[in-house]
Structure formats: C-alpha cells, structure tokens
PDB file of C-alpha atoms and ligand atoms in Angstrom:
ATOM      1  CA  UNK A  26      12.947 -11.917  12.643  1.00 45.00           C
ATOM      2  CA  UNK A  27      16.206 -10.406  11.490  1.00 45.00           C
ATOM      3  CA  UNK A  28      16.610  -8.273   8.411  1.00 46.00           C
ATOM      4  CA  UNK A  29      17.763 -10.470   5.555  1.00 49.00           C
ATOM      5  CA  UNK A  30      20.376  -9.128   3.218  1.00 49.00           C
ATOM      6  CA  UNK A  31      19.749 -10.204  -0.299  1.00 48.00           C
ATOM      7  CA  UNK A  32      22.025  -8.743  -2.896  1.00 49.00           C
ATOM      8  CA  UNK A  33      20.153  -5.927  -4.581  1.00 49.00           C
ATOM      9  CA  UNK A  34      22.063  -6.221  -7.802  1.00 57.00           C
ATOM     10  CA  UNK A  35      19.146  -7.985  -9.478  1.00 70.00           C
ATOM     11  CA  UNK A  36      16.736  -5.991 -11.557  1.00 89.00           C
ATOM     12  CA  UNK A  37      13.587  -4.746  -9.815  1.00 94.00           C
ATOM     13  CA  UNK A  38      10.612  -7.077  -9.424  1.00 95.00           C
ATOM     14  CA  UNK A  39       8.370  -4.126 -10.171  1.00 97.00           C
ATOM     15  CA  UNK A  40       9.037  -0.617 -11.358  1.00 97.00           C
ATOM     16  CA  UNK A  41       6.665   2.330 -11.806  1.00 98.00           C
ATOM     17  CA  UNK A  42       7.771   5.529 -13.487  1.00 98.00           C
ATOM     18  CA  UNK A  43       5.800   8.764 -13.685  1.00 98.00           C
ATOM     19  CA  UNK A  44       2.496   7.000 -13.123  1.00 98.00           C
ATOM     20  CA  UNK A  45      -0.593   9.247 -13.067  1.00 98.00           C
ATOM     21  CA  UNK A  46      -4.110   7.949 -12.687  1.00 98.00           C
ATOM     22  CA  UNK A  47      -7.494   9.470 -11.957  1.00 97.00           C
ATOM     23  CA  UNK A  48     -11.012   8.065 -11.974  1.00 97.00           C
ATOM     24  CA  UNK A  49     -13.557   9.665 -14.327  1.00 95.00           C
ATOM     25  CA  UNK A  50     -14.182  13.258 -13.277  1.00 93.00           C
ATOM     26  CA  UNK A  51     -12.071  12.755 -10.159  1.00 94.00           C
ATOM     27  CA  UNK A  52      -8.773  14.305  -9.087  1.00 95.00           C
ATOM     28  CA  UNK A  53      -5.442  12.567  -9.686  1.00 97.00           C
ATOM     29  CA  UNK A  54      -5.125   9.678  -7.247  1.00 98.00           C
ATOM     30  CA  UNK A  55      -1.630   8.827  -8.480  1.00 98.00           C
ATOM     31  CA  UNK A  56       0.344  11.887  -9.461  1.00 98.00           C
ATOM     32  CA  UNK A  57       3.580  11.186 -11.302  1.00 98.00           C
ATOM     33  CA  UNK A  58       4.408   8.330  -8.957  1.00 98.00           C
ATOM     34  CA  UNK A  59       7.785   6.542  -9.058  1.00 98.00           C
ATOM     35  CA  UNK A  60       8.297   3.297  -7.178  1.00 97.00           C
ATOM     36  CA  UNK A  61      10.659   0.337  -7.210  1.00 96.00           C
ATOM     37  CA  UNK A  62      10.326  -3.014  -5.494  1.00 96.00           C
ATOM     38  CA  UNK A  63      13.483  -5.108  -5.277  1.00 93.00           C
ATOM     39  CA  UNK A  64      13.918  -8.850  -4.778  1.00 91.00           C
ATOM     40  CA  UNK A  65      13.966  -9.747  -1.085  1.00 88.00           C
ATOM     41  CA  UNK A  66      12.180  -6.596   0.028  1.00 91.00           C
ATOM     42  CA  UNK A  67       9.224  -6.691   2.377  1.00 91.00           C
ATOM     43  CA  UNK A  68       7.445  -3.389   1.948  1.00 93.00           C
ATOM     44  CA  UNK A  69       4.607  -2.034   4.047  1.00 92.00           C
ATOM     45  CA  UNK A  70       2.663   0.494   1.991  1.00 95.00           C
ATOM     46  CA  UNK A  71       1.352   3.037   4.419  1.00 93.00           C
ATOM     47  CA  UNK A  72      -1.183   5.775   3.837  1.00 93.00           C
ATOM     48  CA  UNK A  73      -4.385   7.213   5.172  1.00 92.00           C
ATOM     49  CA  UNK A  74      -7.768   5.949   4.055  1.00 91.00           C
ATOM     50  CA  UNK A  75      -8.362   7.190   0.539  1.00 93.00           C
ATOM     51  CA  UNK A  76      -4.679   7.985  -0.089  1.00 95.00           C
ATOM     52  CA  UNK A  77      -4.700   5.677  -3.112  1.00 97.00           C
ATOM     53  CA  UNK A  78      -3.094   2.454  -1.833  1.00 96.00           C
ATOM     54  CA  UNK A  79      -5.579   0.131  -3.520  1.00 96.00           C
ATOM     55  CA  UNK A  80      -5.410   2.164  -6.717  1.00 97.00           C
ATOM     56  CA  UNK A  81      -1.620   1.953  -6.666  1.00 98.00           C
ATOM     57  CA  UNK A  82      -1.588  -1.810  -6.123  1.00 98.00           C
ATOM     58  CA  UNK A  83      -4.126  -2.272  -8.927  1.00 97.00           C
ATOM     59  CA  UNK A  84      -2.015  -0.135 -11.260  1.00 97.00           C
ATOM     60  CA  UNK A  85       1.061  -2.121 -10.223  1.00 97.00           C
ATOM     61  CA  UNK A  86      -0.696  -5.350 -11.198  1.00 96.00           C
ATOM     62  CA  UNK A  87      -2.004  -4.005 -14.496  1.00 96.00           C
ATOM     63  CA  UNK A  88      -5.620  -4.125 -13.330  1.00 95.00           C
ATOM     64  CA  UNK A  89      -5.969  -0.398 -13.902  1.00 96.00           C
ATOM     65  CA  UNK A  90      -4.380   1.430 -16.765  1.00 96.00           C
ATOM     66  CA  UNK A  91      -2.828   4.751 -15.801  1.00 97.00           C
ATOM     67  CA  UNK A  92      -3.272   7.808 -18.021  1.00 97.00           C
ATOM     68  CA  UNK A  93       0.490   8.405 -17.932  1.00 98.00           C
ATOM     69  CA  UNK A  94       3.675   6.597 -16.999  1.00 98.00           C
ATOM     70  CA  UNK A  95       4.994   3.062 -17.240  1.00 98.00           C
ATOM     71  CA  UNK A  96       4.564   0.000 -15.056  1.00 98.00           C
ATOM     72  CA  UNK A  97       6.907  -2.948 -15.425  1.00 97.00           C
ATOM     73  CA  UNK A  98       6.898  -6.318 -13.733  1.00 96.00           C
ATOM     74  CA  UNK A  99      10.088  -8.365 -14.023  1.00 96.00           C
ATOM     75  CA  UNK A 100      11.131  -6.077 -16.844  1.00 95.00           C
ATOM     76  CA  UNK A 101       7.944  -6.520 -18.911  1.00 96.00           C
ATOM     77  CA  UNK A 102       5.238  -3.958 -19.559  1.00 97.00           C
ATOM     78  CA  UNK A 103       2.500  -4.948 -17.115  1.00 96.00           C
ATOM     79  CA  UNK A 104      -0.223  -4.677 -19.767  1.00 94.00           C
ATOM     80  CA  UNK A 105       1.584  -7.246 -21.926  1.00 94.00           C
ATOM     81  CA  UNK A 106       2.806  -9.869 -19.491  1.00 94.00           C
ATOM     82  CA  UNK A 107       3.428 -13.340 -20.830  1.00 94.00           C
ATOM     83  CA  UNK A 108       2.106 -16.383 -18.963  1.00 92.00           C
ATOM     84  CA  UNK A 109       5.471 -17.257 -17.436  1.00 93.00           C
ATOM     85  CA  UNK A 110       5.802 -13.822 -15.859  1.00 94.00           C
ATOM     86  CA  UNK A 111       2.176 -13.777 -14.805  1.00 93.00           C
ATOM     87  CA  UNK A 112       2.783 -17.032 -12.923  1.00 93.00           C
ATOM     88  CA  UNK A 113       5.490 -15.308 -10.857  1.00 94.00           C
ATOM     89  CA  UNK A 114       2.953 -12.939  -9.300  1.00 95.00           C
ATOM     90  CA  UNK A 115       0.596 -13.562  -6.407  1.00 94.00           C
ATOM     91  CA  UNK A 116      -2.208 -11.161  -5.493  1.00 93.00           C
ATOM     92  CA  UNK A 117      -4.573 -11.056  -2.555  1.00 91.00           C
ATOM     93  CA  UNK A 118      -7.245  -8.406  -3.159  1.00 90.00           C
ATOM     94  CA  UNK A 119      -8.934  -6.627  -0.313  1.00 85.00           C
ATOM     95  CA  UNK A 120     -12.176  -8.517  -0.754  1.00 76.00           C
ATOM     96  CA  UNK A 121     -13.430 -11.035  -3.189  1.00 71.00           C
ATOM     97  CA  UNK A 122     -16.932 -12.385  -3.206  1.00 72.00           C
ATOM     98  CA  UNK A 123     -16.140 -14.871  -5.943  1.00 73.00           C
ATOM     99  CA  UNK A 124     -16.341 -18.627  -5.548  1.00 86.00           C
ATOM    100  CA  UNK A 125     -18.689 -18.439  -2.545  1.00 89.00           C
ATOM    101  CA  UNK A 126     -20.350 -21.692  -3.605  1.00 92.00           C
ATOM    102  CA  UNK A 127     -17.046 -23.590  -3.922  1.00 95.00           C
ATOM    103  CA  UNK A 128     -15.372 -25.367  -1.040  1.00 96.00           C
ATOM    104  CA  UNK A 129     -11.736 -24.476  -0.261  1.00 96.00           C
ATOM    105  CA  UNK A 130     -10.666 -27.836  -1.727  1.00 96.00           C
ATOM    106  CA  UNK A 131     -12.523 -27.087  -4.979  1.00 96.00           C
ATOM    107  CA  UNK A 132     -11.218 -23.546  -5.176  1.00 95.00           C
ATOM    108  CA  UNK A 133      -7.621 -24.662  -4.752  1.00 96.00           C
ATOM    109  CA  UNK A 134      -8.000 -27.489  -7.278  1.00 95.00           C
ATOM    110  CA  UNK A 135      -9.337 -24.966  -9.775  1.00 93.00           C
ATOM    111  CA  UNK A 136      -6.413 -22.584  -9.325  1.00 93.00           C
ATOM    112  CA  UNK A 137      -3.868 -25.414  -9.327  1.00 94.00           C
ATOM    113  CA  UNK A 138      -4.769 -26.073 -12.954  1.00 92.00           C
ATOM    114  CA  UNK A 139      -3.466 -22.648 -14.007  1.00 89.00           C
ATOM    115  CA  UNK A 140       0.011 -22.807 -12.563  1.00 91.00           C
ATOM    116  CA  UNK A 141       3.038 -24.779 -13.673  1.00 88.00           C
ATOM    117  CA  UNK A 142       4.356 -24.622 -10.127  1.00 91.00           C
ATOM    118  CA  UNK A 143       2.105 -25.500  -7.179  1.00 95.00           C
ATOM    119  CA  UNK A 144       3.262 -26.514  -3.710  1.00 94.00           C
ATOM    120  CA  UNK A 145       0.615 -28.947  -2.493  1.00 95.00           C
ATOM    121  CA  UNK A 146       2.491 -29.759   0.724  1.00 94.00           C
ATOM    122  CA  UNK A 147       2.526 -26.063   1.609  1.00 91.00           C
ATOM    123  CA  UNK A 148      -1.181 -25.749   0.856  1.00 94.00           C
ATOM    124  CA  UNK A 149      -2.057 -28.723   3.038  1.00 95.00           C
ATOM    125  CA  UNK A 150       0.171 -27.477   5.852  1.00 92.00           C
ATOM    126  CA  UNK A 151      -1.343 -23.998   5.813  1.00 91.00           C
ATOM    127  CA  UNK A 152      -4.942 -25.252   5.624  1.00 93.00           C
ATOM    128  CA  UNK A 153      -4.329 -27.253   8.776  1.00 93.00           C
ATOM    129  CA  UNK A 154      -2.294 -24.611  10.580  1.00 89.00           C
ATOM    130  CA  UNK A 155      -4.709 -21.794   9.786  1.00 87.00           C
ATOM    131  CA  UNK A 156      -7.694 -23.971  10.617  1.00 88.00           C
ATOM    132  CA  UNK A 157      -9.652 -23.880   7.378  1.00 93.00           C
ATOM    133  CA  UNK A 158     -12.217 -26.596   6.686  1.00 93.00           C
ATOM    134  CA  UNK A 159     -11.503 -28.106   3.274  1.00 94.00           C
ATOM    135  CA  UNK A 160     -15.059 -29.161   2.451  1.00 95.00           C
ATOM    136  CA  UNK A 161     -17.291 -26.396   3.772  1.00 94.00           C
ATOM    137  CA  UNK A 162     -18.767 -23.884   1.291  1.00 95.00           C
ATOM    138  CA  UNK A 163     -16.664 -20.727   1.247  1.00 94.00           C
ATOM    139  CA  UNK A 164     -19.727 -18.601   1.974  1.00 93.00           C
ATOM    140  CA  UNK A 165     -19.906 -20.272   5.407  1.00 94.00           C
ATOM    141  CA  UNK A 166     -16.350 -19.361   6.387  1.00 92.00           C
ATOM    142  CA  UNK A 167     -15.688 -16.362   8.620  1.00 88.00           C
ATOM    143  CA  UNK A 168     -14.223 -13.177   7.105  1.00 86.00           C
ATOM    144  CA  UNK A 169     -10.833 -14.027   8.593  1.00 85.00           C
ATOM    145  CA  UNK A 170     -10.921 -17.596   7.246  1.00 88.00           C
ATOM    146  CA  UNK A 171     -11.818 -16.328   3.777  1.00 90.00           C
ATOM    147  CA  UNK A 172      -8.904 -13.931   3.908  1.00 87.00           C
ATOM    148  CA  UNK A 173      -6.533 -16.715   4.975  1.00 89.00           C
ATOM    149  CA  UNK A 174      -7.812 -18.956   2.203  1.00 92.00           C
ATOM    150  CA  UNK A 175      -7.220 -16.191  -0.309  1.00 91.00           C
ATOM    151  CA  UNK A 176      -3.672 -15.878   1.000  1.00 90.00           C
ATOM    152  CA  UNK A 177      -3.074 -19.647   0.745  1.00 92.00           C
ATOM    153  CA  UNK A 178      -4.271 -19.494  -2.847  1.00 93.00           C
ATOM    154  CA  UNK A 179      -1.781 -16.699  -3.552  1.00 92.00           C
ATOM    155  CA  UNK A 180       1.125 -18.495  -1.819  1.00 91.00           C
ATOM    156  CA  UNK A 181       0.528 -21.911  -3.371  1.00 93.00           C
ATOM    157  CA  UNK A 182       2.303 -21.231  -6.659  1.00 93.00           C
ATOM    158  CA  UNK A 183       5.277 -19.729  -4.785  1.00 92.00           C
ATOM    159  CA  UNK A 184       5.193 -16.294  -6.383  1.00 94.00           C
ATOM    160  CA  UNK A 185       8.326 -14.179  -6.670  1.00 94.00           C
ATOM    161  CA  UNK A 186       6.229 -11.085  -6.034  1.00 95.00           C
ATOM    162  CA  UNK A 187       3.347 -11.204  -3.590  1.00 94.00           C
ATOM    163  CA  UNK A 188       0.981  -8.232  -3.461  1.00 95.00           C
ATOM    164  CA  UNK A 189      -1.523  -8.044  -0.627  1.00 93.00           C
ATOM    165  CA  UNK A 190      -4.125  -5.328  -0.167  1.00 93.00           C
ATOM    166  CA  UNK A 191      -4.916  -4.947   3.546  1.00 89.00           C
ATOM    167  CA  UNK A 192      -4.251  -8.669   4.093  1.00 84.00           C
ATOM    168  CA  UNK A 193      -5.197  -8.719   7.746  1.00 81.00           C
ATOM    169  CA  UNK A 194      -8.218  -6.402   7.644  1.00 80.00           C
ATOM    170  CA  UNK A 195     -10.613  -9.176   8.669  1.00 78.00           C
ATOM    171  CA  UNK A 196      -8.454 -10.578  11.439  1.00 79.00           C
ATOM    172  CA  UNK A 197      -8.767  -9.684  15.096  1.00 76.00           C
ATOM    173  CA  UNK A 198      -6.206  -7.172  16.359  1.00 73.00           C
ATOM    174  CA  UNK A 199      -4.346  -9.679  18.516  1.00 68.00           C
ATOM    175  CA  UNK A 200      -3.684 -12.009  15.632  1.00 71.00           C
ATOM    176  CA  UNK A 201      -2.804  -9.441  12.983  1.00 80.00           C
ATOM    177  CA  UNK A 202       0.886  -8.971  13.555  1.00 76.00           C
ATOM    178  CA  UNK A 203       1.690 -12.596  14.364  1.00 74.00           C
ATOM    179  CA  UNK A 204      -0.141 -13.669  11.268  1.00 80.00           C
ATOM    180  CA  UNK A 205       1.679 -11.142   9.115  1.00 81.00           C
ATOM    181  CA  UNK A 206       5.016 -12.324  10.470  1.00 79.00           C
ATOM    182  CA  UNK A 207       4.185 -15.877   9.592  1.00 77.00           C
ATOM    183  CA  UNK A 208       3.041 -14.831   6.156  1.00 81.00           C
ATOM    184  CA  UNK A 209       6.177 -12.864   5.482  1.00 83.00           C
ATOM    185  CA  UNK A 210       8.294 -15.773   6.741  1.00 83.00           C
ATOM    186  CA  UNK A 211       6.624 -18.008   4.157  1.00 76.00           C
ATOM    187  CA  UNK A 212       7.966 -15.969   1.274  1.00 79.00           C
ATOM    188  CA  UNK A 213      11.171 -14.456   2.601  1.00 80.00           C
ATOM    189  CA  UNK A 214      13.295 -17.577   2.542  1.00 78.00           C
ATOM    190  CA  UNK A 215      12.912 -17.669  -1.231  1.00 82.00           C
ATOM    191  CA  UNK A 216      14.094 -14.079  -1.637  1.00 85.00           C
ATOM    192  CA  UNK A 217      10.679 -13.093  -2.956  1.00 91.00           C
ATOM    193  CA  UNK A 218       9.288  -9.548  -2.819  1.00 93.00           C
ATOM    194  CA  UNK A 219       6.301  -8.877  -0.597  1.00 92.00           C
ATOM    195  CA  UNK A 220       4.275  -5.695  -0.572  1.00 94.00           C
ATOM    196  CA  UNK A 221       1.226  -5.183   1.598  1.00 92.00           C
ATOM    197  CA  UNK A 222      -0.881  -2.141   2.281  1.00 93.00           C
ATOM    198  CA  UNK A 223      -2.137  -1.127   5.672  1.00 87.00           C
ATOM    199  CA  UNK A 224      -3.218   1.900   7.630  1.00 83.00           C
ATOM    200  CA  UNK A 225      -2.596   0.203  10.940  1.00 80.00           C
ATOM    201  CA  UNK A 226       0.808   1.005  12.352  1.00 81.00           C
ATOM    202  CA  UNK A 227       1.125  -1.895  14.742  1.00 77.00           C
ATOM    203  CA  UNK A 228       1.010  -4.234  11.731  1.00 79.00           C
ATOM    204  CA  UNK A 229       4.342  -2.906  10.595  1.00 79.00           C
ATOM    205  CA  UNK A 230       6.533  -3.255  13.602  1.00 72.00           C
ATOM    206  CA  UNK A 231       8.838  -6.223  13.182  1.00 69.00           C
ATOM    207  CA  UNK A 232       7.007  -7.246  10.015  1.00 75.00           C
ATOM    208  CA  UNK A 233       7.779  -4.710   7.328  1.00 71.00           C
ATOM    209  CA  UNK A 234      11.460  -4.115   6.854  1.00 84.00           C
ATOM    210  CA  UNK A 235      10.757  -1.289   4.440  1.00 91.00           C
ATOM    211  CA  UNK A 236       8.089   1.345   4.792  1.00 93.00           C
ATOM    212  CA  UNK A 237       6.675   3.236   1.842  1.00 95.00           C
ATOM    213  CA  UNK A 238       4.723   6.338   2.831  1.00 95.00           C
ATOM    214  CA  UNK A 239       2.059   7.363   0.357  1.00 96.00           C
ATOM    215  CA  UNK A 240       0.909  10.954   0.231  1.00 94.00           C
ATOM    216  CA  UNK A 241      -0.199  13.408  -2.446  1.00 94.00           C
ATOM    217  CA  UNK A 242      -0.397  10.636  -5.047  1.00 97.00           C
ATOM    218  CA  UNK A 243       3.257   9.670  -4.651  1.00 97.00           C
ATOM    219  CA  UNK A 244       5.579   7.586  -2.545  1.00 96.00           C
ATOM    220  CA  UNK A 245       6.837  10.368  -0.300  1.00 92.00           C
ATOM    221  CA  UNK A 246       9.550   8.239   1.279  1.00 92.00           C
ATOM    222  CA  UNK A 247      10.645   4.620   1.311  1.00 93.00           C
ATOM    223  CA  UNK A 248      13.262   3.267   3.679  1.00 92.00           C
ATOM    224  CA  UNK A 249      13.868   0.444   6.136  1.00 92.00           C
ATOM    225  CA  UNK A 250      11.962   1.031   9.384  1.00 90.00           C
ATOM    226  CA  UNK A 251      15.039   0.647  11.584  1.00 89.00           C
ATOM    227  CA  UNK A 252      16.957   3.207   9.497  1.00 91.00           C
ATOM    228  CA  UNK A 253      14.115   5.690   9.754  1.00 91.00           C
ATOM    229  CA  UNK A 254      13.928   5.370  13.516  1.00 90.00           C
ATOM    230  CA  UNK A 255      17.696   5.785  13.685  1.00 91.00           C
ATOM    231  CA  UNK A 256      18.071   8.666  11.228  1.00 93.00           C
ATOM    232  CA  UNK A 257      14.955  10.831  11.432  1.00 94.00           C
ATOM    233  CA  UNK A 258      14.851  13.663  13.975  1.00 95.00           C
ATOM    234  CA  UNK A 259      12.633  16.672  14.617  1.00 95.00           C
ATOM    235  CA  UNK A 260      14.264  20.098  15.004  1.00 95.00           C
ATOM    236  CA  UNK A 261      12.712  23.443  15.944  1.00 95.00           C
ATOM    237  CA  UNK A 262      14.011  26.965  15.333  1.00 94.00           C
ATOM    238  CA  UNK A 263      13.717  29.995  13.095  1.00 95.00           C
ATOM    239  CA  UNK A 264      13.553  29.399   9.369  1.00 95.00           C
ATOM    240  CA  UNK A 265      17.092  30.774   8.968  1.00 95.00           C
ATOM    241  CA  UNK A 266      18.470  28.637  11.793  1.00 94.00           C
ATOM    242  CA  UNK A 267      16.858  25.567  10.286  1.00 95.00           C
ATOM    243  CA  UNK A 268      18.308  26.219   6.828  1.00 95.00           C
ATOM    244  CA  UNK A 269      21.789  26.597   8.333  1.00 95.00           C
ATOM    245  CA  UNK A 270      21.350  23.495  10.459  1.00 94.00           C
ATOM    246  CA  UNK A 271      20.145  21.314   7.592  1.00 95.00           C
ATOM    247  CA  UNK A 272      23.187  22.156   5.499  1.00 95.00           C
ATOM    248  CA  UNK A 273      25.553  21.776   8.483  1.00 93.00           C
ATOM    249  CA  UNK A 274      24.188  18.296   9.193  1.00 93.00           C
ATOM    250  CA  UNK A 275      23.791  17.340   5.546  1.00 94.00           C
ATOM    251  CA  UNK A 276      20.217  16.438   6.496  1.00 95.00           C
ATOM    252  CA  UNK A 277      17.291  16.035   4.126  1.00 93.00           C
ATOM    253  CA  UNK A 278      14.164  17.902   5.259  1.00 94.00           C
ATOM    254  CA  UNK A 279      11.131  15.626   4.953  1.00 93.00           C
ATOM    255  CA  UNK A 280       8.421  17.887   6.339  1.00 92.00           C
ATOM    256  CA  UNK A 281       8.347  21.519   7.499  1.00 93.00           C
ATOM    257  CA  UNK A 282       5.610  22.743   9.801  1.00 94.00           C
ATOM    258  CA  UNK A 283       5.350  26.523  10.362  1.00 95.00           C
ATOM    259  CA  UNK A 284       5.076  27.606  14.015  1.00 94.00           C
ATOM    260  CA  UNK A 285       4.494  31.057  15.545  1.00 92.00           C
ATOM    261  CA  UNK A 286       6.991  33.934  15.374  1.00 91.00           C
ATOM    262  CA  UNK A 287       8.867  32.848  12.257  1.00 91.00           C
ATOM    263  CA  UNK A 288       9.780  29.500  13.727  1.00 95.00           C
ATOM    264  CA  UNK A 289       9.287  26.077  12.204  1.00 96.00           C
ATOM    265  CA  UNK A 290       9.500  22.422  13.069  1.00 95.00           C
ATOM    266  CA  UNK A 291      11.501  20.375  10.605  1.00 95.00           C
ATOM    267  CA  UNK A 292      11.382  16.623  10.341  1.00 95.00           C
ATOM    268  CA  UNK A 293      14.648  15.630   8.724  1.00 95.00           C
ATOM    269  CA  UNK A 294      16.627  12.563   7.825  1.00 95.00           C
ATOM    270  CA  UNK A 295      20.297  12.552   8.791  1.00 94.00           C
ATOM    271  CA  UNK A 296      22.866  10.879   6.568  1.00 93.00           C
ATOM    272  CA  UNK A 297      23.595   7.295   7.612  1.00 89.00           C
ATOM    273  CA  UNK A 298      25.977   6.822  10.545  1.00 85.00           C
ATOM    274  CA  UNK A 299      26.019  10.461  11.628  1.00 86.00           C
ATOM    275  CA  UNK A 300      25.143  11.723  15.065  1.00 86.00           C
ATOM    276  CA  UNK A 301      23.498  14.958  16.119  1.00 88.00           C
ATOM    277  CA  UNK A 302      26.101  17.331  17.653  1.00 86.00           C
ATOM    278  CA  UNK A 303      25.633  17.822  21.414  1.00 86.00           C
ATOM    279  CA  UNK A 304      24.809  21.534  21.024  1.00 87.00           C
ATOM    280  CA  UNK A 305      21.802  20.807  18.795  1.00 88.00           C
ATOM    281  CA  UNK A 306      18.398  19.991  20.273  1.00 90.00           C
ATOM    282  CA  UNK A 307      16.710  17.200  18.372  1.00 93.00           C
ATOM    283  CA  UNK A 308      13.799  14.900  19.159  1.00 93.00           C
ATOM    284  CA  UNK A 309      13.673  11.286  18.165  1.00 92.00           C
ATOM    285  CA  UNK A 310      10.520  10.227  16.360  1.00 92.00           C
ATOM    286  CA  UNK A 311       8.502   7.041  16.514  1.00 89.00           C
ATOM    287  CA  UNK A 312       6.398   5.314  13.911  1.00 88.00           C
ATOM    288  CA  UNK A 313       3.270   7.254  14.937  1.00 88.00           C
ATOM    289  CA  UNK A 314       5.082  10.554  14.352  1.00 89.00           C
ATOM    290  CA  UNK A 315       6.328   9.396  10.960  1.00 90.00           C
ATOM    291  CA  UNK A 316       2.847   8.341   9.910  1.00 90.00           C
ATOM    292  CA  UNK A 317       1.252  11.568  11.146  1.00 89.00           C
ATOM    293  CA  UNK A 318       3.798  13.745   9.361  1.00 89.00           C
ATOM    294  CA  UNK A 319       4.466  11.815   6.174  1.00 89.00           C
ATOM    295  CA  UNK A 320       1.038  10.561   5.102  1.00 88.00           C
TER     296      UNK A 320
HETATM  297  P1  LIG B  27      -6.863   3.619  -0.148  1.00 53.63           P
HETATM  298  O1  LIG B  27      -6.682   2.202  -0.611  1.00 53.63           O
HETATM  299  O2  LIG B  27      -5.571   4.270   0.250  1.00 53.63           O
HETATM  300  O3  LIG B  27      -7.885   3.760   0.924  1.00 53.63           O
HETATM  301  P2  LIG B  27      -8.126   4.012  -2.749  1.00 53.63           P
HETATM  302  O4  LIG B  27      -7.123   3.688  -3.790  1.00 53.63           O
HETATM  303  O5  LIG B  27      -9.160   2.979  -2.443  1.00 53.63           O
HETATM  304  O6  LIG B  27      -7.370   4.481  -1.410  1.00 53.63           O
HETATM  305  O7  LIG B  27      -8.889   5.340  -3.171  1.00 53.63           O
HETATM  306  C1  LIG B  27      -8.204   6.521  -3.560  1.00 53.63           C
HETATM  307  C2  LIG B  27      -9.208   7.562  -4.030  1.00 53.63           C
HETATM  308  O8  LIG B  27      -9.822   7.147  -5.245  1.00 53.63           O
HETATM  309  C3  LIG B  27     -10.343   7.814  -3.048  1.00 53.63           C
HETATM  310  O9  LIG B  27     -10.650   9.181  -3.080  1.00 53.63           O
HETATM  311  C4  LIG B  27     -11.467   6.996  -3.623  1.00 53.63           C
HETATM  312  O10 LIG B  27     -12.716   7.574  -3.287  1.00 53.63           O
HETATM  313  C5  LIG B  27     -11.214   7.061  -5.111  1.00 53.63           C
HETATM  314  N1  LIG B  27     -11.668   5.833  -5.803  1.00 53.63           N
HETATM  315  C6  LIG B  27     -11.250   4.589  -5.548  1.00 53.63           C
HETATM  316  N2  LIG B  27     -11.830   3.692  -6.384  1.00 53.63           N
HETATM  317  C7  LIG B  27     -12.649   4.410  -7.191  1.00 53.63           C
HETATM  318  C8  LIG B  27     -13.524   4.088  -8.297  1.00 53.63           C
HETATM  319  N3  LIG B  27     -13.666   2.825  -8.719  1.00 53.63           N
HETATM  320  N4  LIG B  27     -14.187   5.110  -8.892  1.00 53.63           N
HETATM  321  C9  LIG B  27     -14.032   6.381  -8.492  1.00 53.63           C
HETATM  322  N5  LIG B  27     -13.217   6.761  -7.474  1.00 53.63           N
HETATM  323  C10 LIG B  27     -12.547   5.801  -6.827  1.00 53.63           C
END
C-alpha cells in the first residue's frame, strides 16, 4: 500500500482543543489534549494499557463529556451534532454485547433503516469474504466474527470518519495486520479518515500511515511512520554537548533520559531532509524504540 496524498486544505474531520477529562475521584486521564484528524489520514493511536485511548475515542465521539476543552466533528460541536453529520461517522467499540439474539442479517437490516446512505453490495461482499453466517444468532459467532460484523456495520453507510477501538483485538495474530490493511483499503479510496487504537506494534507497520503516541493524557507526537523512522535519532553525550548539538542540527528533542556522570540520551527529531553530519554519532530507532520512549 502506498501513502496516498490527499490535499490537506480541507477542514479537519475532527478537532480536539484543550480537552481534560477525569473519572469521578480519579486522576486526569486526558490532560489538556489537542488533536486533529484530517481527511485522508489513517491514524494509529498508540499507547500503553490504561493510557486513555478508549477514553479519548469516546470523548472524540461525544460519548463522554470532558470537564474542559472543545471537541468538534466536521466543524460542529460534538455534543450537538445534527443527523447529517452523525451519519458521516462510523464507530466500532471495543466490545458490544448488544443484539446477541439478532442474526447478522437482522442486525444489518435494523441499522440500514437509520442511514440515508447504505452500500448493500459492500455489505454482501464483506459478509461473504469475511465468512460471516447471515442467519445464525450473533451470540453463536466467534469473538473475531462478532468484531468483523461490527466493522461491516460501521462501514456500510460509508462514513467519512471511521473510529475503531482495538478493532483486531479478537483476531488471531496472523490475521491482524492483513485484516487491518483490507479494512483501511475499504475506506481510503474515498479519502475518508480512519483512526484506530492499538497497543500492538506489528498492527501498525504498513497499515497506519500516521502514528499518534499517547502519553501523560496528551498526544505526545503525531507523524507519518515513514517520516519518524527517517527523522528520529538517538544521541548520547553530556547535557551541554546535547544542548549544543540540538541547536546545531535544528533538532527537536522528544525524550531525554539521564545517564551516569552528567550524560544523557536524547531522542530527537531532525528537520525534514537533513542528514546527520559524519562527525556525530547517532543511532537509528525502530518502532519498538519509539513506543518504549514515547508512550
Ligand atoms: P486504554 O484504552 O488506553 O487502555 P482507558 O481509556 O480504557 O485506557 O483507561 C484510562 C484510565 O481511565 C485507566 O486508568 C482506567 O482505569 C480509567 N477508566 C477507564 N474507564 C473508567 C470508568 N468508566 N470509570 C473509572 N475509571 C475508568
């Protein structure tokens, strides 16, 4: 899959500004979080267990009201969306135990009645391709089949923004990435926005074009995966040497880790299209390093 280049002149599909949210008596899960999702972006939301990914996606969708900040979808306040805007959104929650007594055919017929747009040919194609019995009670489907059905339901009305919370959690490891690629392919050709959360790194390679790292209740960094691998390096030296080096390279320090004897390790992002001078020692980083250091 190659990286598509949609013009990013359109307004954001979703925009969060200064969003803070805590559960009763709990600490802040979202802490002044800013985030933008643009048309045509496929974003993997990455964070450790408990980092707040589900909370963030629920706040994004207006299912949880933050104590501070604003959340907009297609330019509208998410707590006051009109039906037309609502119909542009697709959501696959982590788990839903609803509709267990329905069959897939009944479930889809029920949802079809809510949407002005509904692609029946796509639904039929996906049911066959993903091997889901149309007339078996949903409670008798496997966890993976239920998850796929939930995804078909969310794709059927061809949303402009598709939000998936751990969409492949119930699938076996071998199938996860291939399935995600297929899923992303389904929506990309329309220039839609896709955001999915995961804590499994192998899901992201060649699937997510953009990675959003969640840490400390914020999006610590968001950038295309290939740019990160190209531009992020790890440097080691004394604190003074590192300060000098960062300004010489015009690099942005992402994470500093103190070492012994006044030395530190700095993970830094170089400006686009620059190279590290030959006299400077720098280590390339992989996705595992980025996850370990940024989440
Ligand atoms: P993630 O999806 O990254 O694993 P969550 O958003 O599920 O993270 O959880 C973030 C934090 O909020 C965790 O500490 C979790 O225990 C807490 N939390 C999540 N949901 C609730 C809830 N309904 N009530 C109280 N605390 C919650």
